[in-house]
Amino acid sequence: MRPVDSLLDFLRAEEARGVRNVHLDDQAKEVLRELHRRARVAKPSAAPSPRPAAPSASAAAAPSASRMPMASSAPVSSPASASPARIAVPSLGGPAEKIAALAEQAAHWAPARQLGTLRDRLVFSAGDPAARLMLLGEAPGYHEEQQGTPFAGPAGQKLDDILRAMGLDRSQVYISNLVKCRPASPGQTTNNRKPTPEEMACWLPFVRAEISVLRPSCIIALGASAAEGLLGLSGAVAAMRGRWHDFEGIPVRVTYHPAYLLRGTSGNSDKRAVWEDMLEAMEKLGLPISDKQRGYFTKPG
Ligand code: URA
């Protein structure tokens, strides 16, 4: 990838986080002037085309996983000069074809390879690419990497329970993660780690592209990392939840990660808090809500 592409990716990620001004020192200005001069003298045919091949097949549901073209499941570290660093959302086709095209490009995403801190198996998304509700987690873990689909382990079962309580199932919503490959750590077996800000920023252009395809009625950010990566928020989920945020005109609700509800330290009040966020989402989606549903988790326990 050319340095200018890294710079553009960084600036797009900053813009997505709401940053509107960047400080440029004299040296940075000179580097930009030099890039500008080179671009003006470069032959048009010398510029690599950022547009990958059009997707060949249409998918009925969101594609979940494919292997990035690497030799092993070690952290991604090989040079990626032949890999694209720009994302192209096809203008033709339906949401399923567009999400399939994004997944295909994600499998060759140069910035992720260049970080060298992520494993190589791509876990893109699951569910309905035309869904009105999008759920966003932080990153695949051991179970997701094994099964090639987001939220495949115990946290995923908890998420399924929550969806069932809402009268929904996985096939009716779109489930994705901010980071599309499992964060690597030395001697890793089944242990997972949170994605770093760099890893989240590197994949944010794909999340933006997914959102631009779906234009969901609302997004639920599951946990602090998803909220940090998508909305640029920091701090505790308790301070972020309970109100609507905005991502490029789409209402976003932040709530506790399902894995948090599985911890011994979380109690009925946390379950109720998640449920209240889900009730808000149901209202936003215009889903019917029964008295029984309204009353879930109101008893202390
Ligand atoms: N946690 C996440 O945030 N995402 C997954 O896909 C699984 C667990």
Tab-separated table of C-alpha atoms and ligand atoms in Angstrom:
chain	number	residue	atom	x	y	z
A	1	MET	CA	0.000	0.000	0.000
A	2	ARG	CA	1.264	3.473	-0.819
A	3	PRO	CA	1.922	5.798	2.165
A	4	VAL	CA	-0.757	8.125	0.841
A	5	ASP	CA	-3.349	5.315	1.075
A	6	SER	CA	-2.432	4.722	4.736
A	7	LEU	CA	-2.796	8.443	5.310
A	8	LEU	CA	-6.189	8.560	3.589
A	9	ASP	CA	-7.414	5.542	5.577
A	10	PHE	CA	-6.290	7.187	8.772
A	11	LEU	CA	-8.002	10.476	7.881
A	12	ARG	CA	-11.245	8.669	6.922
A	13	ALA	CA	-11.206	6.782	10.214
A	14	GLU	CA	-10.645	10.045	12.102
A	15	GLU	CA	-13.490	11.686	10.180
A	16	ALA	CA	-15.773	8.775	11.046
A	17	ARG	CA	-14.900	9.331	14.703
A	18	GLY	CA	-16.112	12.903	14.386
A	19	VAL	CA	-12.665	14.521	14.170
A	20	ARG	CA	-12.942	17.558	11.903
A	21	ASN	CA	-9.447	19.142	12.191
A	22	VAL	CA	-5.975	17.650	12.152
A	23	HIS	CA	-2.772	19.420	13.047
A	24	LEU	CA	-0.082	19.339	10.352
A	25	ASP	CA	3.444	20.362	11.263
A	26	ASP	CA	5.838	21.762	8.639
A	27	GLN	CA	7.349	18.361	7.920
A	28	ALA	CA	3.909	16.788	7.336
A	29	LYS	CA	2.944	19.673	5.037
A	30	GLU	CA	6.129	19.128	3.031
A	31	VAL	CA	5.379	15.373	2.709
A	32	LEU	CA	1.891	16.194	1.424
A	33	ARG	CA	3.272	18.754	-1.049
A	34	GLU	CA	5.714	16.137	-2.318
A	35	LEU	CA	2.893	13.563	-2.733
A	36	HIS	CA	0.871	16.181	-4.595
A	37	ARG	CA	3.831	16.975	-6.893
A	38	ARG	CA	4.386	13.281	-7.617
A	39	ALA	CA	0.688	12.704	-8.335
A	40	ARG	CA	0.767	15.525	-10.890
A	41	VAL	CA	3.722	14.101	-12.783
A	42	ALA	CA	2.667	10.427	-12.526
A	43	LYS	CA	1.452	8.780	-15.704
A	44	PRO	CA	-2.279	7.896	-15.401
A	45	SER	CA	-1.561	4.283	-16.383
A	46	ALA	CA	0.907	3.915	-13.485
A	47	ALA	CA	-1.781	4.317	-10.840
A	48	PRO	CA	-3.062	1.002	-9.482
A	49	SER	CA	-6.807	0.529	-9.837
A	50	PRO	CA	-8.445	0.435	-6.416
A	51	ARG	CA	-11.541	-1.287	-7.772
A	52	PRO	CA	-11.548	-5.038	-7.217
A	53	ALA	CA	-13.318	-7.505	-9.479
A	54	ALA	CA	-17.098	-7.492	-9.312
A	55	PRO	CA	-18.625	-10.191	-7.097
A	56	SER	CA	-19.474	-13.288	-9.052
A	57	ALA	CA	-22.319	-14.763	-7.041
A	58	SER	CA	-25.298	-13.413	-5.193
A	59	ALA	CA	-25.766	-14.476	-1.584
A	60	ALA	CA	-29.046	-15.066	0.184
A	61	ALA	CA	-27.629	-14.071	3.555
A	62	ALA	CA	-24.615	-12.226	4.823
A	63	PRO	CA	-21.389	-14.116	4.136
A	64	SER	CA	-19.736	-15.045	7.375
A	65	ALA	CA	-16.209	-16.234	6.908
A	66	SER	CA	-13.429	-16.844	4.498
A	67	ARG	CA	-9.734	-17.224	4.861
A	68	MET	CA	-7.561	-14.260	4.083
A	69	PRO	CA	-4.951	-15.419	1.589
A	70	MET	CA	-2.236	-16.309	4.084
A	71	ALA	CA	-0.266	-19.458	4.668
A	72	SER	CA	-1.191	-20.057	8.301
A	73	SER	CA	-3.390	-18.848	11.125
A	74	ALA	CA	-0.509	-16.836	12.552
A	75	PRO	CA	-0.935	-13.081	12.928
A	76	VAL	CA	-1.266	-11.294	9.640
A	77	SER	CA	2.093	-9.768	8.825
A	78	SER	CA	3.031	-10.364	5.210
A	79	PRO	CA	3.486	-7.415	2.863
A	80	ALA	CA	0.286	-6.589	1.060
A	81	SER	CA	1.383	-4.627	-1.969
A	82	ALA	CA	-1.125	-6.462	-4.198
A	83	SER	CA	-4.041	-6.021	-1.805
A	84	PRO	CA	-6.595	-3.245	-2.069
A	85	ALA	CA	-6.640	-0.459	0.490
A	86	ARG	CA	-9.863	1.140	-0.715
A	87	ILE	CA	-13.348	-0.240	-0.515
A	88	ALA	CA	-15.725	-0.261	-3.436
A	89	VAL	CA	-19.427	-0.740	-2.785
A	90	PRO	CA	-20.961	-1.922	-6.055
A	91	SER	CA	-23.656	0.401	-7.318
A	92	LEU	CA	-25.633	-2.477	-8.856
A	93	GLY	CA	-27.296	-5.401	-7.108
A	94	GLY	CA	-29.214	-5.817	-3.876
A	95	PRO	CA	-27.948	-5.661	-0.290
A	96	ALA	CA	-26.910	-9.343	-0.295
A	97	GLU	CA	-24.722	-8.891	-3.371
A	98	LYS	CA	-23.235	-5.694	-1.947
A	99	ILE	CA	-22.402	-7.284	1.403
A	100	ALA	CA	-20.916	-10.291	-0.422
A	101	ALA	CA	-18.735	-7.889	-2.430
A	102	LEU	CA	-17.591	-6.199	0.772
A	103	ALA	CA	-16.733	-9.561	2.358
A	104	GLU	CA	-14.712	-10.470	-0.696
A	105	GLN	CA	-12.726	-7.256	-0.417
A	106	ALA	CA	-12.316	-7.698	3.328
A	107	ALA	CA	-10.537	-10.981	2.691
A	108	HIS	CA	-7.719	-8.989	1.053
A	109	TRP	CA	-7.778	-5.876	3.236
A	110	ALA	CA	-4.213	-4.585	3.175
A	111	PRO	CA	-4.365	-2.342	6.272
A	112	ALA	CA	-5.382	-5.362	8.396
A	113	ARG	CA	-2.551	-7.466	7.023
A	114	GLN	CA	-0.083	-4.687	7.602
A	115	LEU	CA	-1.002	-4.262	11.248
A	116	GLY	CA	0.345	-7.749	11.895
A	117	THR	CA	-1.700	-8.096	15.089
A	118	LEU	CA	-4.740	-9.966	13.785
A	119	ARG	CA	-5.235	-13.597	12.853
A	120	ASP	CA	-5.950	-14.467	9.267
A	121	ARG	CA	-9.465	-15.923	9.289
A	122	LEU	CA	-12.061	-13.436	8.206
A	123	VAL	CA	-15.357	-13.509	10.096
A	124	PHE	CA	-17.437	-10.957	8.267
A	125	SER	CA	-21.087	-10.905	9.266
A	126	ALA	CA	-24.258	-12.971	9.553
A	127	GLY	CA	-27.970	-12.541	9.104
A	128	ASP	CA	-30.059	-10.519	6.703
A	129	PRO	CA	-28.209	-7.794	4.719
A	130	ALA	CA	-31.563	-6.046	4.279
A	131	ALA	CA	-32.424	-6.134	8.005
A	132	ARG	CA	-33.651	-3.007	9.754
A	133	LEU	CA	-31.794	-3.895	12.947
A	134	MET	CA	-28.002	-4.158	12.992
A	135	LEU	CA	-26.098	-5.486	16.004
A	136	LEU	CA	-22.420	-4.670	16.268
A	137	GLY	CA	-19.920	-6.473	18.509
A	138	GLU	CA	-16.219	-5.900	18.985
A	139	ALA	CA	-14.319	-8.748	17.275
A	140	PRO	CA	-14.512	-12.490	16.669
A	141	GLY	CA	-13.095	-14.718	19.363
A	142	TYR	CA	-12.112	-18.379	19.485
A	143	HIS	CA	-15.600	-19.785	18.805
A	144	GLU	CA	-16.324	-17.324	16.017
A	145	GLU	CA	-13.016	-18.113	14.332
A	146	GLN	CA	-13.715	-21.845	14.595
A	147	GLN	CA	-17.239	-21.574	13.221
A	148	GLY	CA	-16.674	-18.666	10.865
A	149	THR	CA	-19.618	-16.637	12.068
A	150	PRO	CA	-20.035	-13.773	14.544
A	151	PHE	CA	-21.339	-14.466	18.045
A	152	ALA	CA	-21.001	-18.249	17.791
A	153	GLY	CA	-20.017	-19.036	21.395
A	154	PRO	CA	-21.694	-18.513	24.792
A	155	ALA	CA	-22.053	-14.752	24.198
A	156	GLY	CA	-23.799	-15.588	20.952
A	157	GLN	CA	-26.212	-17.926	22.732
A	158	LYS	CA	-27.010	-15.086	25.113
A	159	LEU	CA	-27.569	-12.793	22.146
A	160	ASP	CA	-29.912	-15.391	20.636
A	161	ASP	CA	-31.866	-15.458	23.931
A	162	ILE	CA	-32.193	-11.675	23.831
A	163	LEU	CA	-33.352	-11.733	20.214
A	164	ARG	CA	-35.874	-14.489	21.017
A	165	ALA	CA	-37.275	-12.376	23.846
A	166	MET	CA	-37.729	-9.602	21.266
A	167	GLY	CA	-39.609	-12.014	19.001
A	168	LEU	CA	-36.715	-12.186	16.527
A	169	ASP	CA	-34.058	-14.602	15.412
A	170	ARG	CA	-30.667	-14.273	13.744
A	171	SER	CA	-32.040	-14.583	10.244
A	172	GLN	CA	-34.097	-11.405	10.747
A	173	VAL	CA	-31.282	-9.135	11.905
A	174	TYR	CA	-27.787	-8.293	10.668
A	175	ILE	CA	-24.941	-9.187	13.027
A	176	SER	CA	-21.444	-7.868	12.539
A	177	ASN	CA	-18.290	-6.945	14.394
A	178	LEU	CA	-16.182	-3.830	14.282
A	179	VAL	CA	-13.036	-5.922	13.731
A	180	LYS	CA	-13.336	-8.765	11.235
A	181	CYS	CA	-10.446	-11.014	12.332
A	182	ARG	CA	-9.677	-12.374	15.772
A	183	PRO	CA	-7.107	-10.265	17.640
A	184	ALA	CA	-3.946	-12.337	18.034
A	185	SER	CA	-1.809	-12.754	21.125
A	186	PRO	CA	1.382	-14.747	21.813
A	187	GLY	CA	0.840	-18.437	22.527
A	188	GLN	CA	-2.863	-18.026	21.897
A	189	THR	CA	-5.155	-21.001	22.391
A	190	THR	CA	-8.779	-20.277	23.329
A	191	ASN	CA	-8.040	-16.952	24.983
A	192	ASN	CA	-9.281	-13.757	23.372
A	193	ARG	CA	-8.328	-10.147	23.769
A	194	LYS	CA	-10.078	-6.857	23.097
A	195	PRO	CA	-9.233	-5.149	19.830
A	196	THR	CA	-6.913	-2.147	20.011
A	197	PRO	CA	-7.957	1.314	18.753
A	198	GLU	CA	-5.675	0.773	15.709
A	199	GLU	CA	-7.374	-2.531	14.895
A	200	MET	CA	-10.798	-0.923	15.193
A	201	ALA	CA	-9.822	2.085	13.062
A	202	CYS	CA	-8.399	-0.226	10.424
A	203	TRP	CA	-11.741	-2.026	9.948
A	204	LEU	CA	-14.043	0.947	10.456
A	205	PRO	CA	-14.251	1.713	6.709
A	206	PHE	CA	-15.902	-1.705	6.237
A	207	VAL	CA	-18.388	-1.091	9.030
A	208	ARG	CA	-19.245	2.257	7.437
A	209	ALA	CA	-19.689	0.515	4.093
A	210	GLU	CA	-21.919	-2.154	5.663
A	211	ILE	CA	-24.034	0.557	7.278
A	212	SER	CA	-24.265	2.427	3.985
A	213	VAL	CA	-25.606	-0.751	2.332
A	214	LEU	CA	-28.106	-1.625	5.070
A	215	ARG	CA	-29.170	1.873	6.132
A	216	PRO	CA	-30.711	0.118	9.177
A	217	SER	CA	-33.436	1.782	11.238
A	218	CYS	CA	-31.185	1.392	14.250
A	219	ILE	CA	-27.885	-0.080	15.378
A	220	ILE	CA	-27.172	-1.664	18.733
A	221	ALA	CA	-23.523	-1.381	19.777
A	222	LEU	CA	-22.762	-4.293	22.083
A	223	GLY	CA	-20.208	-3.298	24.704
A	224	ALA	CA	-17.711	-0.519	25.251
A	225	SER	CA	-15.331	-1.452	22.410
A	226	ALA	CA	-18.091	-1.328	19.803
A	227	ALA	CA	-19.200	2.048	21.165
A	228	GLU	CA	-15.638	3.333	21.212
A	229	GLY	CA	-14.834	2.158	17.701
A	230	LEU	CA	-18.092	3.266	16.105
A	231	LEU	CA	-18.918	6.429	18.008
A	232	GLY	CA	-15.565	7.482	19.440
A	233	LEU	CA	-16.955	7.236	22.974
A	234	SER	CA	-14.855	6.202	25.919
A	235	GLY	CA	-15.653	5.195	29.462
A	236	ALA	CA	-18.156	2.832	30.991
A	237	VAL	CA	-21.154	1.423	29.144
A	238	ALA	CA	-23.287	2.552	32.095
A	239	ALA	CA	-22.594	6.151	31.087
A	240	MET	CA	-23.203	5.576	27.359
A	241	ARG	CA	-26.391	3.543	27.499
A	242	GLY	CA	-29.949	4.682	28.094
A	243	ARG	CA	-30.043	7.224	25.265
A	244	TRP	CA	-29.782	7.401	21.497
A	245	HIS	CA	-26.517	8.288	19.784
A	246	ASP	CA	-26.071	9.036	16.116
A	247	PHE	CA	-23.839	7.538	13.460
A	248	GLU	CA	-24.205	9.332	10.144
A	249	GLY	CA	-27.915	9.838	10.684
A	250	ILE	CA	-28.595	6.307	12.038
A	251	PRO	CA	-29.766	6.012	15.662
A	252	VAL	CA	-27.370	3.936	17.759
A	253	ARG	CA	-28.099	2.436	21.154
A	254	VAL	CA	-25.162	1.301	23.303
A	255	THR	CA	-25.772	-1.551	25.694
A	256	TYR	CA	-23.847	-4.117	27.723
A	257	HIS	CA	-22.117	-6.880	25.801
A	258	PRO	CA	-23.921	-10.247	26.144
A	259	ALA	CA	-20.672	-11.713	27.572
A	260	TYR	CA	-20.952	-9.230	30.434
A	261	LEU	CA	-24.366	-10.626	31.329
A	262	LEU	CA	-22.806	-14.087	31.626
A	263	ARG	CA	-20.343	-12.966	34.284
A	264	GLY	CA	-21.096	-13.834	37.876
A	265	THR	CA	-20.754	-10.160	38.803
A	266	SER	CA	-23.683	-9.022	36.696
A	267	GLY	CA	-27.147	-9.151	38.194
A	268	ASN	CA	-30.795	-8.657	37.320
A	269	SER	CA	-30.413	-4.890	37.111
A	270	ASP	CA	-27.887	-5.292	34.265
A	271	LYS	CA	-30.245	-7.678	32.453
A	272	ARG	CA	-33.031	-5.153	32.901
A	273	ALA	CA	-30.775	-2.377	31.580
A	274	VAL	CA	-30.054	-4.383	28.407
A	275	TRP	CA	-33.723	-5.221	28.092
A	276	GLU	CA	-34.703	-1.547	28.376
A	277	ASP	CA	-32.291	-0.745	25.545
A	278	MET	CA	-33.856	-3.530	23.493
A	279	LEU	CA	-37.370	-2.254	24.217
A	280	GLU	CA	-36.255	1.158	22.920
A	281	ALA	CA	-34.916	-0.505	19.791
A	282	MET	CA	-38.199	-2.406	19.355
A	283	GLU	CA	-40.105	0.873	19.611
A	284	LYS	CA	-37.791	2.460	17.045
A	285	LEU	CA	-38.420	-0.507	14.736
A	286	GLY	CA	-42.181	-0.366	15.308
A	287	LEU	CA	-42.239	-3.945	16.626
A	288	PRO	CA	-45.216	-4.985	18.772
A	289	ILE	CA	-44.424	-5.107	22.504
A	290	SER	CA	-46.641	-7.111	24.862
A	291	ASP	CA	-47.190	-6.299	28.555
A	292	LYS	CA	-45.325	-9.490	29.352
A	293	GLN	CA	-42.324	-8.284	27.344
A	294	ARG	CA	-42.414	-4.874	29.023
A	295	GLY	CA	-42.253	-6.563	32.417
A	296	TYR	CA	-39.180	-8.778	31.857
A	297	PHE	CA	-36.478	-8.495	34.551
A	298	THR	CA	-38.404	-6.042	36.701
A	299	LYS	CA	-38.249	-8.389	39.706
A	300	PRO	CA	-35.074	-8.066	41.800
A	301	GLY	CA	-32.788	-11.072	41.592
B	1	URA	N1	-17.878	-10.981	21.089
B	1	URA	C1	-18.008	-10.071	20.103
B	1	URA	O1	-17.953	-8.877	20.332
B	1	URA	N2	-18.209	-10.524	18.878
B	1	URA	C2	-18.314	-11.812	18.578
B	1	URA	O2	-18.519	-12.155	17.412
B	1	URA	C3	-18.172	-12.742	19.634
B	1	URA	C4	-17.965	-12.298	20.886
